[in-house]
Coordinates of C-alpha atoms in Angstrom, one line a residue:
M16 CA -129.4 64.6 -4.0
S17 CA -129.6 68.4 -4.6
F18 CA -130.9 70.1 -7.7
S19 CA -131.3 73.8 -7.5
I20 CA -131.3 77.1 -9.3
A21 CA -130.7 80.7 -8.2
I22 CA -131.2 84.0 -10.0
Q23 CA -129.6 86.8 -8.1
A24 CA -128.0 90.2 -8.4
D25 CA -125.3 89.3 -5.9
D26 CA -122.0 87.7 -6.8
F27 CA -121.5 84.0 -6.0
D28 CA -118.5 82.2 -4.4
V29 CA -117.3 79.4 -6.7
G30 CA -115.7 77.6 -3.8
A31 CA -119.0 77.7 -1.8
E32 CA -121.0 76.5 -4.9
Y33 CA -118.6 73.6 -5.3
A34 CA -118.9 72.7 -1.7
R35 CA -122.7 72.8 -2.0
L36 CA -122.6 70.4 -4.9
I37 CA -120.6 67.8 -3.0
E38 CA -121.9 68.3 0.5
H39 CA -122.8 65.0 2.2
D40 CA -122.0 63.1 -1.1
K41 CA -119.7 60.1 -1.2
R42 CA -121.0 58.7 -4.5
A43 CA -119.9 61.3 -7.0
G44 CA -116.7 60.4 -8.9
A45 CA -117.0 63.5 -11.1
V46 CA -117.7 67.1 -10.5
V47 CA -117.8 69.5 -13.5
F48 CA -118.6 73.1 -13.4
F49 CA -118.5 76.2 -15.7
V50 CA -118.2 79.8 -14.7
G51 CA -119.1 82.5 -17.3
R52 CA -117.6 86.0 -16.9
V53 CA -118.0 89.4 -18.4
R54 CA -115.3 89.8 -21.1
E55 CA -114.1 93.0 -22.7
M56 CA -114.7 92.0 -26.3
N57 CA -117.7 90.6 -28.0
Q58 CA -118.4 90.5 -31.8
S59 CA -115.6 93.1 -32.4
R60 CA -117.1 95.5 -29.8
V61 CA -115.2 96.7 -26.8
V62 CA -117.4 96.0 -23.8
S63 CA -117.2 97.9 -20.5
G64 CA -120.1 96.2 -18.8
L65 CA -123.4 94.3 -19.1
S66 CA -126.9 94.7 -17.9
L67 CA -128.9 91.4 -17.6
E68 CA -132.6 91.3 -17.3
H69 CA -135.0 88.3 -16.9
Y70 CA -138.6 87.5 -16.7
P71 CA -139.2 86.6 -13.0
G72 CA -141.2 83.4 -12.5
M73 CA -140.9 82.3 -16.1
T74 CA -137.1 82.2 -16.0
E75 CA -137.1 80.0 -12.9
R76 CA -139.6 77.6 -14.6
V77 CA -137.5 77.4 -17.7
L78 CA -134.3 76.7 -15.8
E79 CA -136.1 74.0 -13.8
Q80 CA -137.3 72.4 -17.1
I81 CA -133.8 72.5 -18.5
M82 CA -132.5 70.9 -15.2
E83 CA -135.2 68.1 -15.4
S84 CA -134.2 67.4 -19.0
A85 CA -130.6 66.9 -18.0
R86 CA -131.7 64.6 -15.1
A87 CA -133.7 62.5 -17.5
R88 CA -130.8 62.1 -19.9
W89 CA -127.8 61.5 -17.6
E90 CA -127.2 59.8 -14.3
L91 CA -126.7 62.9 -12.1
I92 CA -126.3 63.1 -8.4
S93 CA -126.6 66.9 -8.1
A94 CA -126.8 70.0 -10.2
R95 CA -126.8 73.7 -9.6
I96 CA -127.4 76.8 -11.8
V97 CA -126.7 80.3 -10.5
H98 CA -127.3 83.2 -12.9
R99 CA -126.8 86.8 -12.1
V100 CA -129.0 89.7 -13.2
G101 CA -128.5 93.5 -13.0
A102 CA -125.5 95.6 -13.7
L103 CA -122.2 93.7 -14.2
H104 CA -118.7 95.0 -14.7
L105 CA -115.7 93.5 -16.6
S106 CA -114.5 90.2 -15.1
D107 CA -117.6 89.9 -13.0
Q108 CA -119.0 86.4 -12.8
I109 CA -122.3 85.9 -14.7
V110 CA -123.2 82.2 -14.4
F111 CA -122.3 79.0 -12.6
V112 CA -123.4 75.6 -13.9
G113 CA -122.2 72.6 -11.9
V114 CA -123.1 68.9 -11.9
T115 CA -122.0 65.8 -10.2
S116 CA -122.2 62.2 -11.3
Q117 CA -120.6 58.9 -10.6
H118 CA -119.0 59.1 -14.1
R119 CA -117.2 61.9 -15.9
E120 CA -118.9 61.5 -19.2
H121 CA -122.3 62.1 -17.6
A122 CA -121.0 65.1 -15.7
F123 CA -119.3 66.7 -18.8
Q124 CA -122.2 66.1 -21.1
A125 CA -124.8 67.3 -18.7
A126 CA -122.9 70.5 -17.8
E127 CA -122.5 71.3 -21.5
F128 CA -126.2 70.6 -22.2
L129 CA -127.2 72.9 -19.3
M130 CA -125.1 75.7 -20.6
D131 CA -126.2 75.2 -24.3
F132 CA -129.9 75.3 -23.3
L133 CA -129.5 78.1 -20.8
K134 CA -128.0 80.2 -23.6
T135 CA -130.8 79.5 -26.0
Q136 CA -134.0 78.8 -24.0
A137 CA -133.8 80.8 -20.7
P138 CA -135.5 84.2 -20.9
F139 CA -132.6 86.4 -20.1
W140 CA -131.8 89.6 -22.0
K141 CA -128.3 91.0 -22.2
K142 CA -127.4 94.6 -23.0
E143 CA -123.7 95.4 -23.5
I144 CA -122.3 98.8 -22.5
T145 CA -119.9 99.8 -25.2
E146 CA -118.0 102.9 -26.4
Q147 CA -120.7 103.3 -29.0
G148 CA -123.5 103.1 -26.5
E149 CA -125.8 100.3 -25.2
V150 CA -126.4 97.3 -27.5
W151 CA -128.9 94.5 -26.9
V152 CA -127.3 91.2 -27.7
D153 CA -129.0 88.8 -30.0
E154 CA -128.8 85.1 -29.8
H155 CA -125.7 83.8 -31.6
Q156 CA -126.0 81.2 -34.3
K157 CA -123.2 79.1 -32.7
D158 CA -125.4 78.8 -29.5
K159 CA -128.4 77.7 -31.6
N160 CA -126.2 75.1 -33.3
A161 CA -124.8 73.9 -30.0
S162 CA -128.3 73.3 -28.6
E163 CA -129.5 71.6 -31.7
R164 CA -127.0 68.8 -31.4
W165 CA -128.7 67.5 -28.3

């Protein structure tokens, strides 16, 4: 069983993260993962890049709490969260959330839960680089609504 988080400036390899999730595991019948990337449009703004900041120490604790909440709700075998910080460019990977379980419904629900709470609870601050200058991104109502359903 492996439950881990990483906050890093360096990019991650999705294939390596997948392999890490299932390493030495013969019980998991379901693997679900999500990869978030920097996109060129957000709220009608053309985006050329992002800068992500976090609160070291606190961010890790919050992510561990979110992970523990998911473990308490679903029958998970493993889970992994990787979140990047620093300067990111268009199409760069930002976040990896992956889970394994014996059953797909547990894996799908837990992965969605982790992303919803990561978006609303984890102390990350995102600044978009746009043609009009730098813009700090506020929390979206749709993200709040998504986390409230849990």
